[in-house]
Amino acid sequence: MHDERRRIEDRVERVLQQRIQPAVHAASLPFDVTAWQAPDEPVPFAEAASQTYEPFAMGTPWGPPWGTTWFRVRGEVPAHWVGRRVEAVFDLGFTGPWPGNQAEALVHTLDGSPLKAVNPQNQYVPIANPAAGGERIDYLLEAASNPDILAGGFRPTPLGDKATAGREPLYTFARADLAVLDEDVWHLSLDVQVLRELMLELGEHEPRRHEIMHALDRALDALDLDDISGTAADVRELLRPVLRQPAHASAHTMSAVGHAHIDSAWLWPIRETKRKTSRTFSNVTALAEEYEEFVFACSQAQQYEWVRDNYPRVWERIKKAVADGQWAPVGGMWVESDGNLPGGEAIARQFVHGKRFFMEHFGVETKGVWLPDSFGYNAAYPQLAKLAGNEWFLTQKLSWNQTNKLPHHTFWWEGIDGSRIFTHFPPVDTYNVEFSGRQMAHAVRNYQDKGRGTRSLAPFGHGDGGGGPTREMMERARRLADLEGSAKVKVEHPDAFFEAARAEYPDAPVWSGELYLELHRATYTSQARTKQGNRRSEHGLREAELWATAAALHAPGYDYPYEKLDRLWKTVLLHQFHDILPGSSIAWVHREAEAEYARVARELEALTGDALSALGSGSPYVFNTSPRARAEVITGPDGAPVHTEVPASGSAPVGAGEAPRPVSVTGRTLDNGLVRVTVADDGTLASVRDLVADREVLAAPGNHLRLHGDLPNHWDAWDIDKHYRNRFTDLLDTESVTVVGSGPLVGAVRVERAFGKGSRIVQTVTVRAGSRRVDVATEIEWHEAEKILKAAFPIDVRADRATAEIQFGHVHRPTHTNTSWEAARFEVYGHRWVHVAEPGYGVAVINDSTYGHDVTRTTRDDGGTTTTVRLSLVRAPRVPDPQADQGTHRFTYALLPGATVQDAIAEGYALNLPLRVAQAAGSIEPVVSSDNPAVTVEAVKLADDRSGDVVVRLYECVGGRAKATLRTGFPLAGAQVTDLLERPLPDEPVTVADGGVALTLRPFQILTLRLSRA
């Protein structure tokens, strides 16, 4: 037989694109269009409906960046269209296929009811089949002219902020028509697309490919190109046999669930996300009415709340779809947060607020964690997920790895405490599945667990900026349900998939530890002020809850601020979204985030002040929020330094405790009897000597600042590529090196530098009496572009691994690069501390707001080993925010010689939870205290059910088994172990004896206790 593949394949492609698809709408009539431009921010429907609308012609430019134009469209259905499928069709001047990052609109009836949204992949609004001619159509379109931020690739653009975007129109309205959908032609188009794409993915020697090819060739012979509509039905009949061929018995099964990934902010501000949710959810609920088998999975309780509050009619449609089983709340988190940077308690609250929202409003308890797009996942997640009542975990982001491919798609993920959760990565490698032939074939080829598992999950629908599933996707799913040569598609709830996957593969392999994304490593550093705002907010919330609980217990008449704390937590949780906290959003988003964090800080300061005031007034006392007893030099009420000892989570009079040995200052050498620090002429730390261990800590000058060029290959705000290390400038020139603290309690040296393009950095190196910690308070006026600033501490230890704090524990990472897995971890994250050690001696680097760092190991000429810890202080990416990180930054990091992991934990808390001075009537007994420092109290609050019970979250922090007694500062009646949502866990009994709670914890175990008062 002659090889005619090229002729037939080209014929099918051209006829489909140039004849069949253009004939999908058989007839059309233009709407009469008028318009009103909202002057600034979006307005409610009622306000827009009351405006005067001016005539508007197709082909007219419209839409300034971030603007809103309301269009009124009016038309009449002709009598001869009666009984046909009539719809309104709109092309706003779409500039490409991506529905989420350009013009989009929500269509309303005149009474304000949202009907459906339009975007480049979903341009129609159905009109009920008219019973008679003359039906009048009158709609209002709320059209958003959002700019395409990445239209020019990874290049700086002023469009990411309304203040710099200008007012020139971005779009040209191309079409607003009443049209008739020719259903035979539309279905033929889908038949041909599915068959053609399947054919092209099959091997050239597979009979099925040739069967489809010749069937298409014969079918097109029957298609009259001058009468597509009249012959479409006959052509469909000719294709029916090849579409009815059943799949092989061993065919892979794709469990498909509708999805619309909507970033809560990214290349658009939060206010636009609120409208995106209404647009997408309108489309989804409309699709559910048309396809009874449709199931849509949707996460992020915050987005549901926005719709509930702003679009009540869409909210009612969502509730109906949930009740009908077509809408599946999933994920159980307030937002799809970043997976690395939020603190442990914050991730717990993500689950608490998310799951409670779904239970309260839908009566649904979600069973799984749905995080398809976060940039890596911390090793505490399995335990936190299980403690929130979850059974499964889903992501696909690790398919983006630059270097290594994970060996499983379905597996058990084991956390640092040993907890395991059933986990799946969809092998289709996207959460925006369209059921293209290429996607279907890729999923089957890519699936790592062949021979053991037979199924995978496929989230289908347009996403990132929303859009969601389309009717075309549903039609493709129907055709692919059981089709020879393809994987089988079954639309179902993700819970059903996970139940079936676990049943067939209960002994799936285990992946232990963090799920590190070998990409987007710069998200640990970009937009430093956003990250600092998050860190400060998390610790401020801890402080406010602790002292509010103390006041509720001891101050008659004090009202615990449930509503305010709830609102502030939700604000912080929202800004942990995986494109806000990582620093990968446009300027507008981060400008607003900084303002929100400032507001949160003010409100938390007021709440903490109110609680302490309620506890009584009198002499100045020092309050310690951290779970460790402290002896520190603080600034007293008169502004002078004073040394004070304070119990964990308690208070003491200013100046309590024994005075430590004073600090001596000789030249630029600071000595407090524990450490001796010398600052060099170039401002580096020439020496840090541990006087207790009698050894030099540094192998080379410390606090060595290095400025690197930082232009990644792609994804500027997200990525730091390894080649950044190859070009750098050492910042060794100083303007001044000055002693600013000469004892007896504080010794300090200030170093001032100017560098680069007008940047300045002022650092104050401080040693305090009684403390081994060497603080480096830093203020940077940053004006660099495409640079990263690192601070290095070359430590004289041979450390095989570096230990970094994560949520509710820590992880160990090798310092060598034996394998590609270790080499890929050239930039990693940690929370409050990094620790490196050799047997018998360790050193920690503490921080109050940075996350990114790297740890390397070298051999010196003397044969010794240097382990260098480098903190990533600030970056300067230009996409998507051209001014990212520009301006002033203030933060502190510290070196802690002779530190154990326990010491690192204690000083990490101390640096992040400064002691507070307030007037008090006397010392406040700690609400709770642990007699074993390995059992660390992380959160203290009143129970959310307002019963007055005290809820305490604690964890084993060292990585070993620990026994402790938890003492309370109030009469204790009883104790229960609960899950994160404060629900009793009957299989976890505790013993209350002698007024305390006896505890035994496994390594890194998290325990939540509900304590009832006598």
PDB file of N, CA and C in Angstrom, residues 275-343:
ATOM      1  N   ARG A 275     -13.125  39.027  41.498  1.00  0.00           N
ATOM      2  CA  ARG A 275     -13.992  38.984  40.308  1.00  0.00           C
ATOM      3  C   ARG A 275     -13.725  37.722  39.483  1.00  0.00           C
ATOM      4  N   LYS A 276     -12.482  37.274  39.451  1.00  0.00           N
ATOM      5  CA  LYS A 276     -12.173  36.045  38.718  1.00  0.00           C
ATOM      6  C   LYS A 276     -12.968  34.862  39.275  1.00  0.00           C
ATOM      7  N   THR A 277     -13.084  34.801  40.604  1.00  0.00           N
ATOM      8  CA  THR A 277     -13.839  33.686  41.183  1.00  0.00           C
ATOM      9  C   THR A 277     -15.284  33.718  40.713  1.00  0.00           C
ATOM     10  N   SER A 278     -15.885  34.899  40.668  1.00  0.00           N
ATOM     11  CA  SER A 278     -17.285  34.972  40.234  1.00  0.00           C
ATOM     12  C   SER A 278     -17.425  34.553  38.781  1.00  0.00           C
ATOM     13  N   ARG A 279     -16.467  34.956  37.968  1.00  0.00           N
ATOM     14  CA  ARG A 279     -16.546  34.609  36.545  1.00  0.00           C
ATOM     15  C   ARG A 279     -16.401  33.101  36.348  1.00  0.00           C
ATOM     16  N   THR A 280     -15.363  32.549  36.951  1.00  0.00           N
ATOM     17  CA  THR A 280     -15.139  31.111  36.781  1.00  0.00           C
ATOM     18  C   THR A 280     -16.254  30.286  37.390  1.00  0.00           C
ATOM     19  N   PHE A 281     -16.683  30.641  38.597  1.00  0.00           N
ATOM     20  CA  PHE A 281     -17.703  29.840  39.263  1.00  0.00           C
ATOM     21  C   PHE A 281     -19.050  29.951  38.555  1.00  0.00           C
ATOM     22  N   SER A 282     -19.309  31.082  37.906  1.00  0.00           N
ATOM     23  CA  SER A 282     -20.517  31.183  37.083  1.00  0.00           C
ATOM     24  C   SER A 282     -20.451  30.200  35.928  1.00  0.00           C
ATOM     25  N   ASN A 283     -19.291  30.120  35.285  1.00  0.00           N
ATOM     26  CA  ASN A 283     -19.132  29.174  34.182  1.00  0.00           C
ATOM     27  C   ASN A 283     -19.298  27.733  34.648  1.00  0.00           C
ATOM     28  N   VAL A 284     -18.705  27.447  35.790  1.00  0.00           N
ATOM     29  CA  VAL A 284     -18.728  26.069  36.281  1.00  0.00           C
ATOM     30  C   VAL A 284     -20.149  25.637  36.627  1.00  0.00           C
ATOM     31  N   THR A 285     -20.886  26.486  37.323  1.00  0.00           N
ATOM     32  CA  THR A 285     -22.248  26.101  37.692  1.00  0.00           C
ATOM     33  C   THR A 285     -23.148  25.996  36.460  1.00  0.00           C
ATOM     34  N   ALA A 286     -22.874  26.825  35.435  1.00  0.00           N
ATOM     35  CA  ALA A 286     -23.629  26.693  34.189  1.00  0.00           C
ATOM     36  C   ALA A 286     -23.326  25.359  33.515  1.00  0.00           C
ATOM     37  N   LEU A 287     -22.049  24.949  33.535  1.00  0.00           N
ATOM     38  CA  LEU A 287     -21.662  23.684  32.914  1.00  0.00           C
ATOM     39  C   LEU A 287     -22.270  22.508  33.669  1.00  0.00           C
ATOM     40  N   ALA A 288     -22.372  22.621  34.973  1.00  0.00           N
ATOM     41  CA  ALA A 288     -22.960  21.543  35.771  1.00  0.00           C
ATOM     42  C   ALA A 288     -24.414  21.312  35.392  1.00  0.00           C
ATOM     43  N   GLU A 289     -25.124  22.364  35.017  1.00  0.00           N
ATOM     44  CA  GLU A 289     -26.521  22.206  34.607  1.00  0.00           C
ATOM     45  C   GLU A 289     -26.642  21.496  33.267  1.00  0.00           C
ATOM     46  N   GLU A 290     -25.592  21.582  32.457  1.00  0.00           N
ATOM     47  CA  GLU A 290     -25.635  21.002  31.110  1.00  0.00           C
ATOM     48  C   GLU A 290     -25.142  19.559  31.074  1.00  0.00           C
ATOM     49  N   TYR A 291     -24.210  19.190  31.968  1.00  0.00           N
ATOM     50  CA  TYR A 291     -23.607  17.855  31.948  1.00  0.00           C
ATOM     51  C   TYR A 291     -23.797  17.223  33.324  1.00  0.00           C
ATOM     52  N   GLU A 292     -24.658  16.255  33.402  1.00  0.00           N
ATOM     53  CA  GLU A 292     -25.006  15.687  34.709  1.00  0.00           C
ATOM     54  C   GLU A 292     -23.854  14.908  35.327  1.00  0.00           C
ATOM     55  N   GLU A 293     -22.918  14.404  34.505  1.00  0.00           N
ATOM     56  CA  GLU A 293     -21.803  13.636  35.053  1.00  0.00           C
ATOM     57  C   GLU A 293     -20.656  14.529  35.509  1.00  0.00           C
ATOM     58  N   PHE A 294     -20.761  15.814  35.297  1.00  0.00           N
ATOM     59  CA  PHE A 294     -19.693  16.749  35.597  1.00  0.00           C
ATOM     60  C   PHE A 294     -19.416  16.824  37.100  1.00  0.00           C
ATOM     61  N   VAL A 295     -18.124  16.813  37.475  1.00  0.00           N
ATOM     62  CA  VAL A 295     -17.687  17.018  38.860  1.00  0.00           C
ATOM     63  C   VAL A 295     -16.555  18.033  38.833  1.00  0.00           C
ATOM     64  N   PHE A 296     -16.653  19.016  39.706  1.00  0.00           N
ATOM     65  CA  PHE A 296     -15.681  20.107  39.750  1.00  0.00           C
ATOM     66  C   PHE A 296     -15.052  20.151  41.133  1.00  0.00           C
ATOM     67  N   ALA A 297     -13.728  20.086  41.192  1.00  0.00           N
ATOM     68  CA  ALA A 297     -13.002  20.172  42.459  1.00  0.00           C
ATOM     69  C   ALA A 297     -12.485  21.586  42.647  1.00  0.00           C
ATOM     70  N   CYS A 298     -12.756  22.139  43.813  1.00  0.00           N
ATOM     71  CA  CYS A 298     -12.389  23.527  44.057  1.00  0.00           C
ATOM     72  C   CYS A 298     -11.879  23.691  45.479  1.00  0.00           C
ATOM     73  N   SER A 299     -10.705  24.297  45.612  1.00  0.00           N
ATOM     74  CA  SER A 299     -10.077  24.496  46.913  1.00  0.00           C
ATOM     75  C   SER A 299     -10.222  25.950  47.342  1.00  0.00           C
ATOM     76  N   GLN A 300      -9.476  26.346  48.369  1.00  0.00           N
ATOM     77  CA  GLN A 300      -9.334  27.724  48.829  1.00  0.00           C
ATOM     78  C   GLN A 300     -10.630  28.334  49.387  1.00  0.00           C
ATOM     79  N   ALA A 301     -10.859  28.089  50.657  1.00  0.00           N
ATOM     80  CA  ALA A 301     -12.058  28.603  51.306  1.00  0.00           C
ATOM     81  C   ALA A 301     -12.161  30.120  51.192  1.00  0.00           C
ATOM     82  N   GLN A 302     -11.031  30.807  51.158  1.00  0.00           N
ATOM     83  CA  GLN A 302     -11.054  32.260  51.019  1.00  0.00           C
ATOM     84  C   GLN A 302     -11.820  32.684  49.772  1.00  0.00           C
ATOM     85  N   GLN A 303     -11.636  31.968  48.682  1.00  0.00           N
ATOM     86  CA  GLN A 303     -12.309  32.345  47.436  1.00  0.00           C
ATOM     87  C   GLN A 303     -13.812  32.100  47.526  1.00  0.00           C
ATOM     88  N   TYR A 304     -14.202  31.039  48.182  1.00  0.00           N
ATOM     89  CA  TYR A 304     -15.630  30.808  48.423  1.00  0.00           C
ATOM     90  C   TYR A 304     -16.209  31.966  49.227  1.00  0.00           C
ATOM     91  N   GLU A 305     -15.471  32.412  50.249  1.00  0.00           N
ATOM     92  CA  GLU A 305     -15.980  33.496  51.082  1.00  0.00           C
ATOM     93  C   GLU A 305     -16.146  34.771  50.273  1.00  0.00           C
ATOM     94  N   TRP A 306     -15.209  35.044  49.374  1.00  0.00           N
ATOM     95  CA  TRP A 306     -15.351  36.229  48.517  1.00  0.00           C
ATOM     96  C   TRP A 306     -16.636  36.148  47.695  1.00  0.00           C
ATOM     97  N   VAL A 307     -16.893  34.986  47.132  1.00  0.00           N
ATOM     98  CA  VAL A 307     -18.107  34.840  46.323  1.00  0.00           C
ATOM     99  C   VAL A 307     -19.347  34.968  47.201  1.00  0.00           C
ATOM    100  N   ARG A 308     -19.317  34.344  48.361  1.00  0.00           N
ATOM    101  CA  ARG A 308     -20.462  34.448  49.270  1.00  0.00           C
ATOM    102  C   ARG A 308     -20.777  35.899  49.606  1.00  0.00           C
ATOM    103  N   ASP A 309     -19.756  36.688  49.846  1.00  0.00           N
ATOM    104  CA  ASP A 309     -19.949  38.061  50.295  1.00  0.00           C
ATOM    105  C   ASP A 309     -20.246  39.026  49.153  1.00  0.00           C
ATOM    106  N   ASN A 310     -19.755  38.732  47.959  1.00  0.00           N
ATOM    107  CA  ASN A 310     -19.867  39.686  46.853  1.00  0.00           C
ATOM    108  C   ASN A 310     -20.803  39.255  45.730  1.00  0.00           C
ATOM    109  N   TYR A 311     -21.048  37.954  45.608  1.00  0.00           N
ATOM    110  CA  TYR A 311     -21.886  37.439  44.525  1.00  0.00           C
ATOM    111  C   TYR A 311     -22.847  36.398  45.092  1.00  0.00           C
ATOM    112  N   PRO A 312     -23.819  36.823  45.885  1.00  0.00           N
ATOM    113  CA  PRO A 312     -24.676  35.861  46.596  1.00  0.00           C
ATOM    114  C   PRO A 312     -25.436  34.928  45.668  1.00  0.00           C
ATOM    115  N   ARG A 313     -25.772  35.375  44.456  1.00  0.00           N
ATOM    116  CA  ARG A 313     -26.516  34.480  43.552  1.00  0.00           C
ATOM    117  C   ARG A 313     -25.611  33.369  43.024  1.00  0.00           C
ATOM    118  N   VAL A 314     -24.355  33.682  42.761  1.00  0.00           N
ATOM    119  CA  VAL A 314     -23.414  32.631  42.365  1.00  0.00           C
ATOM    120  C   VAL A 314     -23.198  31.680  43.538  1.00  0.00           C
ATOM    121  N   TRP A 315     -23.135  32.221  44.734  1.00  0.00           N
ATOM    122  CA  TRP A 315     -22.976  31.412  45.936  1.00  0.00           C
ATOM    123  C   TRP A 315     -24.112  30.392  46.069  1.00  0.00           C
ATOM    124  N   GLU A 316     -25.335  30.801  45.800  1.00  0.00           N
ATOM    125  CA  GLU A 316     -26.463  29.874  45.880  1.00  0.00           C
ATOM    126  C   GLU A 316     -26.330  28.767  44.848  1.00  0.00           C
ATOM    127  N   ARG A 317     -25.828  29.095  43.665  1.00  0.00           N
ATOM    128  CA  ARG A 317     -25.627  28.074  42.633  1.00  0.00           C
ATOM    129  C   ARG A 317     -24.542  27.082  43.049  1.00  0.00           C
ATOM    130  N   ILE A 318     -23.500  27.587  43.718  1.00  0.00           N
ATOM    131  CA  ILE A 318     -22.453  26.698  44.219  1.00  0.00           C
ATOM    132  C   ILE A 318     -23.033  25.733  45.250  1.00  0.00           C
ATOM    133  N   LYS A 319     -23.823  26.249  46.172  1.00  0.00           N
ATOM    134  CA  LYS A 319     -24.400  25.383  47.202  1.00  0.00           C
ATOM    135  C   LYS A 319     -25.265  24.290  46.574  1.00  0.00           C
ATOM    136  N   LYS A 320     -26.008  24.643  45.555  1.00  0.00           N
ATOM    137  CA  LYS A 320     -26.828  23.637  44.868  1.00  0.00           C
ATOM    138  C   LYS A 320     -25.944  22.581  44.213  1.00  0.00           C
ATOM    139  N   ALA A 321     -24.874  23.028  43.552  1.00  0.00           N
ATOM    140  CA  ALA A 321     -23.992  22.074  42.878  1.00  0.00           C
ATOM    141  C   ALA A 321     -23.314  21.144  43.875  1.00  0.00           C
ATOM    142  N   VAL A 322     -22.941  21.672  45.052  1.00  0.00           N
ATOM    143  CA  VAL A 322     -22.369  20.815  46.090  1.00  0.00           C
ATOM    144  C   VAL A 322     -23.401  19.787  46.541  1.00  0.00           C
ATOM    145  N   ALA A 323     -24.622  20.241  46.772  1.00  0.00           N
ATOM    146  CA  ALA A 323     -25.682  19.331  47.214  1.00  0.00           C
ATOM    147  C   ALA A 323     -25.972  18.266  46.173  1.00  0.00           C
ATOM    148  N   ASP A 324     -25.835  18.618  44.884  1.00  0.00           N
ATOM    149  CA  ASP A 324     -26.095  17.676  43.800  1.00  0.00           C
ATOM    150  C   ASP A 324     -24.931  16.744  43.527  1.00  0.00           C
ATOM    151  N   GLY A 325     -23.813  16.934  44.217  1.00  0.00           N
ATOM    152  CA  GLY A 325     -22.651  16.075  44.021  1.00  0.00           C
ATOM    153  C   GLY A 325     -21.805  16.449  42.825  1.00  0.00           C
ATOM    154  N   GLN A 326     -22.033  17.621  42.249  1.00  0.00           N
ATOM    155  CA  GLN A 326     -21.256  18.033  41.080  1.00  0.00           C
ATOM    156  C   GLN A 326     -20.136  19.006  41.421  1.00  0.00           C
ATOM    157  N   TRP A 327     -20.109  19.454  42.638  1.00  0.00           N
ATOM    158  CA  TRP A 327     -19.078  20.397  43.069  1.00  0.00           C
ATOM    159  C   TRP A 327     -18.431  19.796  44.310  1.00  0.00           C
ATOM    160  N   ALA A 328     -17.095  19.647  44.268  1.00  0.00           N
ATOM    161  CA  ALA A 328     -16.370  18.988  45.347  1.00  0.00           C
ATOM    162  C   ALA A 328     -15.423  19.966  46.018  1.00  0.00           C
ATOM    163  N   PRO A 329     -15.796  20.507  47.189  1.00  0.00           N
ATOM    164  CA  PRO A 329     -14.796  21.261  47.949  1.00  0.00           C
ATOM    165  C   PRO A 329     -13.622  20.341  48.286  1.00  0.00           C
ATOM    166  N   VAL A 330     -12.406  20.815  48.050  1.00  0.00           N
ATOM    167  CA  VAL A 330     -11.222  19.998  48.306  1.00  0.00           C
ATOM    168  C   VAL A 330     -10.159  20.858  48.982  1.00  0.00           C
ATOM    169  N   GLY A 331      -9.123  20.194  49.453  1.00  0.00           N
ATOM    170  CA  GLY A 331      -7.952  20.899  49.946  1.00  0.00           C
ATOM    171  C   GLY A 331      -8.003  21.232  51.412  1.00  0.00           C
ATOM    172  N   GLY A 332      -9.145  21.728  51.880  1.00  0.00           N
ATOM    173  CA  GLY A 332      -9.310  22.009  53.287  1.00  0.00           C
ATOM    174  C   GLY A 332      -8.374  23.065  53.837  1.00  0.00           C
ATOM    175  N   MET A 333      -7.914  23.999  52.998  1.00  0.00           N
ATOM    176  CA  MET A 333      -7.048  25.076  53.475  1.00  0.00           C
ATOM    177  C   MET A 333      -7.687  26.413  53.128  1.00  0.00           C
ATOM    178  N   TRP A 334      -7.288  27.447  53.876  1.00  0.00           N
ATOM    179  CA  TRP A 334      -7.861  28.768  53.621  1.00  0.00           C
ATOM    180  C   TRP A 334      -7.462  29.249  52.239  1.00  0.00           C
ATOM    181  N   VAL A 335      -6.198  29.088  51.875  1.00  0.00           N
ATOM    182  CA  VAL A 335      -5.743  29.293  50.499  1.00  0.00           C
ATOM    183  C   VAL A 335      -4.757  28.182  50.183  1.00  0.00           C
ATOM    184  N   GLU A 336      -4.426  28.036  48.912  1.00  0.00           N
ATOM    185  CA  GLU A 336      -3.337  27.135  48.534  1.00  0.00           C
ATOM    186  C   GLU A 336      -2.039  27.861  48.848  1.00  0.00           C
ATOM    187  N   SER A 337      -1.560  27.675  50.066  1.00  0.00           N
ATOM    188  CA  SER A 337      -0.430  28.463  50.545  1.00  0.00           C
ATOM    189  C   SER A 337       0.881  27.943  49.978  1.00  0.00           C
ATOM    190  N   ASP A 338       1.903  28.759  50.146  1.00  0.00           N
ATOM    191  CA  ASP A 338       3.252  28.275  49.878  1.00  0.00           C
ATOM    192  C   ASP A 338       3.522  27.081  50.779  1.00  0.00           C
ATOM    193  N   GLY A 339       4.334  26.156  50.303  1.00  0.00           N
ATOM    194  CA  GLY A 339       4.567  24.928  51.058  1.00  0.00           C
ATOM    195  C   GLY A 339       5.790  24.950  51.945  1.00  0.00           C
ATOM    196  N   ASN A 340       6.601  26.013  51.870  1.00  0.00           N
ATOM    197  CA  ASN A 340       7.850  26.056  52.619  1.00  0.00           C
ATOM    198  C   ASN A 340       7.902  27.154  53.679  1.00  0.00           C
ATOM    199  N   LEU A 341       7.407  28.347  53.353  1.00  0.00           N
ATOM    200  CA  LEU A 341       7.682  29.516  54.171  1.00  0.00           C
ATOM    201  C   LEU A 341       6.723  29.739  55.335  1.00  0.00           C
ATOM    202  N   PRO A 342       5.439  29.418  55.259  1.00  0.00           N
ATOM    203  CA  PRO A 342       4.577  29.633  56.428  1.00  0.00           C
ATOM    204  C   PRO A 342       5.058  28.833  57.627  1.00  0.00           C
ATOM    205  N   GLY A 343       4.914  29.417  58.817  1.00  0.00           N
ATOM    206  CA  GLY A 343       5.286  28.695  60.023  1.00  0.00           C
ATOM    207  C   GLY A 343       4.367  27.522  60.276  1.00  0.00           C
TER     208      GLY A 343
END
